[in-house]
Short mmCIF file of C-alpha atoms in Angstrom, two decimals:
data_model
loop_
_atom_site.label_atom_id
_atom_site.label_comp_id
_atom_site.label_asym_id
_atom_site.label_seq_id
_atom_site.Cartn_x
_atom_site.Cartn_y
_atom_site.Cartn_z
CA MET A 20 85.57 49.64 42.83
CA THR A 21 88.24 50.99 40.48
CA GLU A 22 91.93 50.77 41.25
CA PRO A 23 93.44 54.00 42.56
CA ASP A 24 95.89 55.86 40.32
CA PRO A 25 99.55 55.17 41.08
CA PRO A 26 100.69 57.97 43.40
CA ARG A 27 103.17 60.60 42.22
CA VAL A 28 103.78 61.82 45.78
CA ILE A 29 103.97 59.60 48.86
CA ALA A 30 103.91 61.52 52.13
CA PHE A 31 104.93 59.90 55.40
CA ASP A 32 103.95 60.89 58.92
CA GLY A 33 106.86 61.13 61.38
CA ASP A 34 105.94 60.17 64.98
CA ASP A 35 105.02 56.46 65.24
CA THR A 36 105.27 55.98 61.47
CA LEU A 37 108.97 56.59 60.83
CA TRP A 38 110.23 56.74 64.41
CA HIS A 39 109.00 55.70 67.85
CA SER A 40 107.28 58.42 69.87
CA GLU A 41 104.19 57.34 71.80
CA VAL A 42 105.99 54.50 73.66
CA HIS A 43 108.32 57.15 75.11
CA PHE A 44 105.38 59.35 76.13
CA GLN A 45 103.70 56.34 77.73
CA ALA A 46 106.86 55.44 79.64
CA VAL A 47 106.95 58.97 81.04
CA GLN A 48 103.24 58.84 81.82
CA ASP A 49 103.90 55.63 83.80
CA ARG A 50 106.47 57.54 85.86
CA LEU A 51 104.01 60.39 86.24
CA ARG A 52 101.46 57.91 87.59
CA ALA A 53 104.00 56.76 90.17
CA LEU A 54 104.80 60.38 91.03
CA ALA A 55 101.11 61.19 91.49
CA ALA A 56 100.33 57.98 93.41
CA PRO A 57 100.12 59.70 96.84
CA TRP A 58 97.19 61.78 95.57
CA LEU A 59 95.63 60.08 92.54
CA SER A 60 94.98 56.57 91.26
CA GLY A 61 96.64 55.75 87.95
CA ASP A 62 93.30 55.79 86.14
CA GLU A 63 92.36 59.13 87.65
CA LEU A 64 95.71 60.62 86.65
CA ASP A 65 95.20 59.40 83.07
CA ARG A 66 91.67 60.77 82.97
CA ARG A 67 92.55 64.19 84.36
CA LEU A 68 95.67 64.52 82.22
CA LEU A 69 93.81 63.76 78.98
CA ALA A 70 91.06 66.23 79.89
CA THR A 71 93.59 68.92 80.81
CA GLU A 72 95.67 68.35 77.68
CA ARG A 73 92.55 68.64 75.54
CA THR A 74 91.45 71.86 77.26
CA ASN A 75 94.94 73.28 76.93
CA LEU A 76 95.31 72.40 73.22
CA THR A 77 93.89 75.80 72.26
CA HIS A 78 96.50 77.53 74.44
CA TYR A 79 99.50 75.25 74.01
CA GLY A 80 99.20 73.13 70.88
CA TYR A 81 100.84 69.69 70.80
CA GLY A 82 104.18 68.49 72.11
CA VAL A 83 106.27 67.64 75.14
CA LYS A 84 106.32 71.15 76.63
CA SER A 85 102.52 71.23 76.48
CA PHE A 86 102.42 67.78 78.09
CA ALA A 87 104.73 69.00 80.89
CA LEU A 88 102.70 72.15 81.58
CA SER A 89 99.42 70.19 81.60
CA SER A 90 100.92 67.53 83.89
CA LEU A 91 102.03 70.25 86.29
CA GLU A 92 98.53 71.70 86.29
CA VAL A 93 97.01 68.29 87.10
CA LEU A 94 99.45 67.62 89.95
CA LEU A 95 99.02 71.11 91.37
CA ASP A 96 95.28 70.65 91.38
CA ALA A 97 95.47 67.13 92.85
CA THR A 98 97.61 68.37 95.75
CA ASP A 99 95.48 71.47 96.41
CA GLY A 100 98.50 73.57 95.52
CA ASP A 101 100.81 71.78 97.92
CA LEU A 102 103.02 70.08 95.37
CA PRO A 103 106.46 69.12 96.78
CA GLY A 104 109.46 70.73 95.04
CA PRO A 105 111.14 67.40 94.26
CA ALA A 106 108.05 66.27 92.36
CA ILE A 107 108.16 69.45 90.24
CA ALA A 108 111.88 68.95 89.61
CA GLU A 109 111.25 65.35 88.58
CA LEU A 110 108.50 66.45 86.21
CA LEU A 111 110.81 69.02 84.57
CA GLY A 112 113.52 66.35 84.30
CA MET A 113 111.13 63.90 82.64
CA ALA A 114 110.16 66.53 80.07
CA LYS A 115 113.80 67.18 79.19
CA GLU A 116 114.52 63.43 78.95
CA LEU A 117 111.57 63.01 76.62
CA LEU A 118 112.74 65.92 74.45
CA ASP A 119 116.29 64.63 74.33
CA HIS A 120 115.42 60.97 73.80
CA PRO A 121 117.42 59.41 70.93
CA VAL A 122 115.42 58.88 67.77
CA GLU A 123 114.72 55.21 67.07
CA LEU A 124 113.50 54.39 63.58
CA LEU A 125 110.83 51.75 63.09
CA ASP A 126 111.93 48.56 61.36
CA GLY A 127 112.12 48.76 57.59
CA VAL A 128 111.92 52.55 57.30
CA VAL A 129 115.26 53.13 55.60
CA GLU A 130 114.87 50.17 53.22
CA THR A 131 111.38 51.28 52.23
CA LEU A 132 112.37 54.87 51.56
CA ASP A 133 115.41 53.73 49.60
CA ALA A 134 113.27 51.41 47.48
CA LEU A 135 110.82 54.25 46.72
CA ALA A 136 113.50 56.84 45.96
CA GLY A 137 113.42 57.99 42.36
CA ARG A 138 110.08 56.29 41.69
CA VAL A 139 107.86 58.81 43.50
CA ARG A 140 108.33 62.18 45.13
CA LEU A 141 108.77 61.61 48.88
CA VAL A 142 107.50 64.08 51.47
CA LEU A 143 107.47 64.12 55.28
CA ILE A 144 104.48 65.67 57.04
CA THR A 145 104.75 65.62 60.80
CA LYS A 146 102.65 67.29 63.50
CA GLY A 147 103.74 68.82 66.76
CA ASP A 148 106.26 71.14 68.31
CA LEU A 149 108.41 72.76 65.60
CA TYR A 150 111.71 72.67 67.44
CA HIS A 151 111.34 69.11 68.76
CA GLN A 152 110.22 67.78 65.38
CA TRP A 153 113.11 69.54 63.69
CA CYS A 154 115.50 67.94 66.20
CA LYS A 155 114.00 64.52 65.49
CA ILE A 156 114.23 64.97 61.71
CA GLU A 157 117.89 65.97 62.08
CA ALA A 158 118.65 63.07 64.42
CA SER A 159 116.83 60.57 62.19
CA GLY A 160 119.16 61.30 59.30
CA LEU A 161 116.15 60.90 56.99
CA GLY A 162 115.83 64.58 56.00
CA PRO A 163 117.77 64.35 52.71
CA ARG A 164 115.53 61.48 51.55
CA PHE A 165 112.58 63.85 51.34
CA GLU A 166 111.89 66.49 48.73
CA ARG A 167 110.18 68.46 51.44
CA THR A 168 109.62 68.21 55.19
CA GLU A 169 106.60 69.93 56.70
CA VAL A 170 106.08 70.40 60.42
CA VAL A 171 102.45 71.40 60.89
CA HIS A 172 100.53 72.46 63.98
CA GLU A 173 97.43 70.47 63.02
CA LYS A 174 96.67 67.83 60.41
CA ASP A 175 93.32 68.97 59.08
CA PRO A 176 92.00 69.14 55.52
CA ALA A 177 93.04 72.80 55.18
CA THR A 178 96.64 71.93 56.03
CA TYR A 179 96.76 69.04 53.56
CA ARG A 180 95.11 71.19 50.89
CA ARG A 181 97.81 73.86 51.28
CA ILE A 182 100.57 71.27 51.02
CA LEU A 183 99.06 69.60 47.95
CA THR A 184 98.77 73.00 46.28
CA GLU A 185 102.37 73.86 47.08
CA LEU A 186 103.49 70.44 45.79
CA ASP A 187 101.37 71.01 42.67
CA VAL A 188 99.97 67.46 42.77
CA ASP A 189 96.43 66.22 42.11
CA PRO A 190 94.77 64.75 45.21
CA GLN A 191 94.21 61.49 43.30
CA ARG A 192 97.97 61.13 42.84
CA PHE A 193 98.85 61.83 46.49
CA LEU A 194 99.20 59.00 49.03
CA MET A 195 99.54 59.65 52.76
CA VAL A 196 101.06 56.93 54.97
CA GLY A 197 100.62 57.20 58.72
CA ASN A 198 99.53 55.58 61.97
CA SER A 199 96.71 57.90 63.03
CA ALA A 200 93.23 57.62 61.52
CA ARG A 201 92.36 61.03 62.91
CA SER A 202 95.44 62.88 61.62
CA ASP A 203 96.85 60.91 58.70
CA ILE A 204 93.87 59.21 57.08
CA LEU A 205 90.48 60.92 57.50
CA PRO A 206 91.46 64.50 56.52
CA VAL A 207 93.35 63.14 53.49
CA LEU A 208 90.44 61.01 52.29
CA GLU A 209 88.20 64.07 52.72
CA LEU A 210 90.22 65.80 49.99
CA GLY A 211 89.83 62.89 47.59
CA ALA A 212 93.45 61.84 48.10
CA GLN A 213 94.69 58.36 49.03
CA ALA A 214 95.77 57.18 52.47
CA VAL A 215 96.96 53.94 54.04
CA GLN A 216 97.17 53.36 57.75
CA ILE A 217 99.94 51.48 59.54
CA PRO A 218 98.74 51.27 63.15
CA TYR A 219 101.38 51.72 65.82
CA GLU A 220 101.65 49.45 68.86
CA VAL A 221 100.05 52.11 71.09
CA THR A 222 97.87 55.13 70.34
CA TRP A 223 97.57 58.34 72.35
CA ALA A 224 94.03 58.52 73.72
CA HIS A 225 93.52 61.88 71.96
CA GLU A 226 94.13 60.21 68.59
CA HIS A 227 91.76 57.27 69.20
CA HIS A 228 89.28 56.66 66.43
CA ASP A 229 86.17 54.56 66.88
CA GLY A 230 84.76 52.50 64.08
CA ALA A 231 86.12 50.02 61.59
CA PRO A 232 88.49 51.44 59.00
CA HIS A 233 87.09 51.85 55.50
CA TRP A 234 90.58 52.45 54.12
CA PRO A 235 93.60 50.20 53.50
CA VAL A 236 95.44 49.10 56.63
CA LEU A 237 98.96 47.68 56.33
CA GLU A 238 100.93 45.81 58.95
CA ARG A 239 104.34 47.36 58.45
CA ILE A 240 105.97 50.14 56.45
CA GLY A 241 107.61 47.69 54.02
CA ASP A 242 104.12 46.73 52.85
CA VAL A 243 103.85 50.16 51.20
CA LEU A 244 106.12 48.82 48.45
CA ALA A 245 103.69 46.09 47.45
CA TYR A 246 100.73 48.48 47.87
CA ALA A 247 102.35 50.98 45.53
CA SER A 248 103.72 48.33 43.17
CA ALA A 249 102.06 49.98 40.22
CA LEU A 250 104.42 52.90 40.63
CA PRO A 251 106.15 54.10 37.50
CA GLU A 252 109.91 53.78 37.17
CA ALA A 253 111.98 56.92 37.71
CA THR A 254 110.37 58.95 34.93
CA ASP A 255 107.19 60.98 34.62
CA ARG A 256 107.45 62.30 38.14
CA ARG A 257 104.74 64.92 38.14
CA MET B 12 129.20 101.67 46.70
CA THR B 13 126.75 100.58 44.04
CA GLU B 14 123.02 100.76 44.52
CA PRO B 15 121.42 97.43 45.45
CA ASP B 16 119.17 95.77 42.88
CA PRO B 17 115.46 96.39 43.41
CA PRO B 18 114.15 93.40 45.40
CA ARG B 19 111.78 90.89 43.84
CA VAL B 20 110.89 89.39 47.22
CA ILE B 21 110.48 91.35 50.45
CA ALA B 22 110.30 89.15 53.56
CA PHE B 23 109.02 90.50 56.85
CA ASP B 24 109.75 89.22 60.32
CA GLY B 25 106.66 88.78 62.57
CA ASP B 26 107.30 89.44 66.28
CA ASP B 27 108.17 93.10 66.92
CA THR B 28 108.21 93.91 63.19
CA LEU B 29 104.57 93.35 62.21
CA TRP B 30 103.03 92.91 65.67
CA HIS B 31 104.01 93.67 69.26
CA SER B 32 105.58 90.78 71.18
CA GLU B 33 108.51 91.68 73.41
CA VAL B 34 106.56 94.34 75.36
CA HIS B 35 104.13 91.59 76.40
CA PHE B 36 106.99 89.30 77.45
CA GLN B 37 108.54 92.16 79.43
CA ALA B 38 105.25 92.92 81.16
CA VAL B 39 105.04 89.27 82.24
CA GLN B 40 108.67 89.33 83.33
CA ASP B 41 107.86 92.36 85.52
CA ARG B 42 105.14 90.30 87.18
CA LEU B 43 107.57 87.41 87.51
CA ARG B 44 110.00 89.75 89.27
CA ALA B 45 107.27 90.70 91.74
CA LEU B 46 106.41 87.02 92.23
CA ALA B 47 110.07 86.17 92.91
CA ALA B 48 110.69 89.20 95.14
CA PRO B 49 110.63 87.19 98.42
CA TRP B 50 113.66 85.21 97.20
CA LEU B 51 115.43 87.15 94.45
CA SER B 52 116.17 90.76 93.54
CA GLY B 53 114.77 91.87 90.19
CA ASP B 54 118.25 91.96 88.65
CA GLU B 55 119.08 88.50 89.94
CA LEU B 56 115.82 87.11 88.56
CA ASP B 57 116.59 88.64 85.15
CA ARG B 58 120.13 87.27 85.18
CA ARG B 59 119.15 83.75 86.22
CA LEU B 60 116.22 83.62 83.83
CA LEU B 61 118.31 84.63 80.82
CA ALA B 62 121.01 82.09 81.72
CA THR B 63 118.41 79.34 82.22
CA GLU B 64 116.58 80.19 79.00
CA ARG B 65 119.86 80.06 77.08
CA THR B 66 120.84 76.70 78.60
CA ASN B 67 117.39 75.32 77.88
CA LEU B 68 117.30 76.51 74.25
CA THR B 69 118.81 73.19 73.12
CA HIS B 70 116.04 71.31 74.93
CA TYR B 71 113.08 73.63 74.48
CA GLY B 72 113.63 76.01 71.56
CA TYR B 73 111.96 79.45 71.64
CA GLY B 74 108.54 80.55 72.79
CA VAL B 75 106.21 81.14 75.70
CA LYS B 76 106.06 77.50 76.88
CA SER B 77 109.86 77.43 77.03
CA PHE B 78 109.80 80.74 78.93
CA ALA B 79 107.30 79.30 81.42
CA LEU B 80 109.28 76.09 82.01
CA SER B 81 112.54 78.03 82.44
CA SER B 82 110.86 80.49 84.83
CA LEU B 83 109.57 77.58 86.89
CA GLU B 84 113.08 76.12 87.05
CA VAL B 85 114.51 79.45 88.25
CA LEU B 86 111.85 79.89 90.95
CA LEU B 87 112.18 76.29 92.09
CA ASP B 88 115.93 76.73 92.44
CA ALA B 89 115.62 80.10 94.19
CA THR B 90 113.26 78.63 96.80
CA ASP B 91 115.33 75.47 97.33
CA GLY B 92 112.40 73.48 96.03
CA ASP B 93 109.91 75.06 98.41
CA LEU B 94 107.88 76.99 95.85
CA PRO B 95 104.36 77.84 97.05
CA GLY B 96 101.51 76.40 94.97
CA PRO B 97 99.86 79.77 94.35
CA ALA B 98 103.10 81.04 92.79
CA ILE B 99 103.15 78.06 90.40
CA ALA B 100 99.51 78.62 89.53
CA GLU B 101 100.19 82.31 88.87
CA LEU B 102 103.11 81.41 86.63
CA LEU B 103 100.95 78.98 84.60
CA GLY B 104 98.27 81.66 84.36
CA MET B 105 100.77 84.25 83.11
CA ALA B 106 101.94 81.85 80.39
CA LYS B 107 98.39 81.28 79.19
CA GLU B 108 97.68 85.03 79.20
CA LEU B 109 100.79 85.63 77.14
CA LEU B 110 99.81 82.92 74.66
CA ASP B 111 96.27 84.22 74.39
CA HIS B 112 97.18 87.92 74.23
CA PRO B 113 95.39 89.70 71.37
CA VAL B 114 97.62 90.50 68.42
CA GLU B 115 98.35 94.22 68.10
CA LEU B 116 99.83 95.33 64.80
CA LEU B 117 102.53 98.00 64.74
CA ASP B 118 101.55 101.32 63.19
CA GLY B 119 101.65 101.43 59.41
CA VAL B 120 101.87 97.68 58.83
CA VAL B 121 98.67 97.25 56.84
CA GLU B 122 99.24 100.41 54.76
CA THR B 123 102.80 99.37 53.93
CA LEU B 124 101.88 95.84 52.90
CA ASP B 125 98.99 97.16 50.81
CA ALA B 126 101.28 99.63 49.05
CA LEU B 127 103.79 96.88 48.26
CA ALA B 128 101.20 94.35 47.07
CA GLY B 129 101.56 93.52 43.39
CA ARG B 130 104.94 95.27 43.13
CA VAL B 131 107.00 92.59 44.90
CA ARG B 132 106.44 89.10 46.20
CA LEU B 133 105.70 89.34 49.93
CA VAL B 134 106.77 86.67 52.39
CA LEU B 135 106.51 86.30 56.18
CA ILE B 136 109.37 84.60 58.04
CA THR B 137 108.81 84.34 61.76
CA LYS B 138 110.71 82.45 64.44
CA GLY B 139 109.41 80.63 67.48
CA ASP B 140 106.78 78.22 68.62
CA LEU B 141 104.84 76.85 65.63
CA TYR B 142 101.40 76.79 67.22
CA HIS B 143 101.66 80.22 68.86
CA GLN B 144 103.04 81.83 65.71
CA TRP B 145 100.29 80.23 63.67
CA CYS B 146 97.70 81.61 66.11
CA LYS B 147 99.23 85.08 65.79
CA ILE B 148 99.31 84.94 61.98
CA GLU B 149 95.63 83.93 62.00
CA ALA B 150 94.67 86.62 64.51
CA SER B 151 96.65 89.30 62.64
CA GLY B 152 94.54 88.81 59.52
CA LEU B 153 97.72 89.39 57.50
CA GLY B 154 98.14 85.82 56.22
CA PRO B 155 96.44 86.32 52.83
CA ARG B 156 98.75 89.28 52.08
CA PHE B 157 101.72 86.91 51.90
CA GLU B 158 102.61 84.50 49.13
CA ARG B 159 104.11 82.30 51.80
CA THR B 160 104.39 82.23 55.58
CA GLU B 161 107.30 80.39 57.16
CA VAL B 162 107.54 79.61 60.86
CA VAL B 163 111.13 78.57 61.53
CA HIS B 164 112.81 77.25 64.65
CA GLU B 165 115.98 79.31 64.11
CA LYS B 166 116.91 82.16 61.80
CA ASP B 167 120.36 81.13 60.64
CA PRO B 168 121.96 81.27 57.17
CA ALA B 169 120.95 77.64 56.44
CA THR B 170 117.30 78.45 57.10
CA TYR B 171 117.35 81.53 54.87
CA ARG B 172 119.21 79.60 52.15
CA ARG B 173 116.51 76.91 52.12
CA ILE B 174 113.75 79.53 51.87
CA LEU B 175 115.49 81.45 49.07
CA THR B 176 115.92 78.20 47.16
CA GLU B 177 112.28 77.28 47.61
CA LEU B 178 111.24 80.80 46.55
CA ASP B 179 113.59 80.49 43.55
CA VAL B 180 114.95 84.02 44.04
CA ASP B 181 118.53 85.30 43.75
CA PRO B 182 119.97 86.50 47.07
CA GLN B 183 120.64 89.93 45.50
CA ARG B 184 116.92 90.31 44.80
CA PHE B 185 115.77 89.30 48.29
CA LEU B 186 115.21 91.91 51.02
CA MET B 187 114.59 90.97 54.65
CA VAL B 188 112.90 93.48 56.97
CA GLY B 189 113.08 92.90 60.71
CA ASN B 190 113.91 94.26 64.14
CA SER B 191 116.65 91.85 65.23
CA ALA B 192 120.22 92.27 64.00
CA ARG B 193 121.00 88.74 65.17
CA SER B 194 118.04 87.01 63.51
CA ASP B 195 116.83 89.21 60.66
CA ILE B 196 119.94 91.03 59.41
CA LEU B 197 123.29 89.29 59.94
CA PRO B 198 122.41 85.79 58.60
CA VAL B 199 120.73 87.40 55.56
CA LEU B 200 123.73 89.63 54.76
CA GLU B 201 125.94 86.55 55.09
CA LEU B 202 124.13 85.04 52.09
CA GLY B 203 124.69 88.15 49.99
CA ALA B 204 121.04 89.14 50.30
CA GLN B 205 119.71 92.54 51.42
CA ALA B 206 118.37 93.43 54.86
CA VAL B 207 117.05 96.54 56.59
CA GLN B 208 116.56 96.80 60.32
CA ILE B 209 113.67 98.54 62.04
CA PRO B 210 114.58 98.45 65.74
CA TYR B 211 111.74 97.77 68.15
CA GLU B 212 111.22 99.76 71.35
CA VAL B 213 112.67 96.93 73.48
CA THR B 214 114.90 93.97 72.64
CA TRP B 215 115.05 90.61 74.40
CA ALA B 216 118.49 90.29 76.03
CA HIS B 217 119.15 87.10 74.03
CA GLU B 218 118.79 89.04 70.78
CA HIS B 219 121.10 91.93 71.80
CA HIS B 220 123.78 92.76 69.27
CA ASP B 221 126.84 94.82 70.14
CA GLY B 222 128.46 97.11 67.63
CA ALA B 223 127.27 99.79 65.24
CA PRO B 224 125.10 98.58 62.38
CA HIS B 225 126.77 98.47 58.97
CA TRP B 226 123.41 97.99 57.28
CA PRO B 227 120.43 100.28 56.63
CA VAL B 228 118.34 101.13 59.69
CA LEU B 229 114.86 102.57 59.25
CA GLU B 230 112.69 104.23 61.84
CA ARG B 231 109.33 102.72 60.96
CA ILE B 232 107.86 100.15 58.62
CA GLY B 233 106.40 102.79 56.30
CA ASP B 234 109.98 103.84 55.46
CA VAL B 235 110.38 100.54 53.57
CA LEU B 236 108.31 102.13 50.78
CA ALA B 237 110.81 104.94 50.19
CA TYR B 238 113.71 102.51 50.63
CA ALA B 239 112.29 100.24 47.97
CA SER B 240 111.09 103.08 45.75
CA ALA B 241 112.99 101.70 42.78
CA LEU B 242 110.60 98.74 42.77
CA PRO B 243 109.11 97.80 39.45
CA GLU B 244 105.40 98.15 38.87
CA ALA B 245 103.31 94.99 39.03
CA THR B 246 105.11 93.18 36.23
CA ASP B 247 108.30 91.12 35.98
CA ARG B 248 107.76 89.49 39.32
CA ARG B 249 110.59 86.98 39.39
#
């Protein structure tokens, strides 16, 4: 196997790569389980919610508002339409808390980006609700470190192809760094670009990927520096 | 007053400029009024919904899902938390209908874009929910007519400045075409760029602008051709 070319562009995923996200969703889902306990077991709530979220993806797309509307649908169904007002109010409150949650960066993010600055072009590619992602980028303070920030509605090969074209970079010289095999790795490899996975402590069931990874897996974001050690100094940036 | 320079880039708004949107929201709001009639007058529903939507903008941003969550909050409050399940189910159904509504282009859109093609760079700048806007762009079939499509979470001067920079166009050579004074005209004029308004048949209360326009107002999209008649032929495109 030949060594990959040193990347000219390194793109980072946002949720669960640069900042915590899924732990906050899971904390809210725990509260949702408690809220639904009079009508559903925890496992049944999880099962129905995942199925409803998946069905609703074509209507709603990703994000907290979609999660809230799907949760409401599950609870309404579980109670045969007799859902108490306080439960609805609590659900709406949980959604707002989740949307307004402070952004917490993962360890080593700032140091890693600072060490890469000037050596490669840095890009942020994050999936989900436009407004919420924009709020998180603002709150993270990381925006100015990136040449470009892209909020996309789906991370599929077509989306990555468009971005690579707009960045005017060869796939071989593009490296994607992210936690999700389904969103950050597989569609990127499909284009002949490079990708490394940094698994997060928890994974949303929808993003689960079966099978052993046939791509590089790193433990923490700081490991990207060693991985990309063959990077040029701050010249020849295209 | 001197004549403006012929534009090199013409950017079009999406909702209520290229395709119908607000009429569909208003139709749903009529149904919401009927749904709320046991507890609220139509006027009171409108008033509370606008106030709630405005308060929730900082949590939710724009779009149908935000509208649905705010409507739910209004109904829950109006019923002192005793909102019947069928009303909630109807509300969720209305949101999905609105999201899945077929895209209907305004008269003259395709002809106008075709007549402009090759003479100026064409761009689409639309505000709102990323996934829903993306669905509408896809369904409209208009995507390939634009050099670039931008879904933004807010149309303020900073957003337009970023786009102009990325397009590498002087403000004086950029023309925005849209229905909303607040979103499509005023922030663009503030940058020293050009803007023409084509009012839509109805305007969302949040987008209302008081005061006489001090900018060009056209009756229909086809009038952009005469307005931009000084456009160069298909050369010198930057």
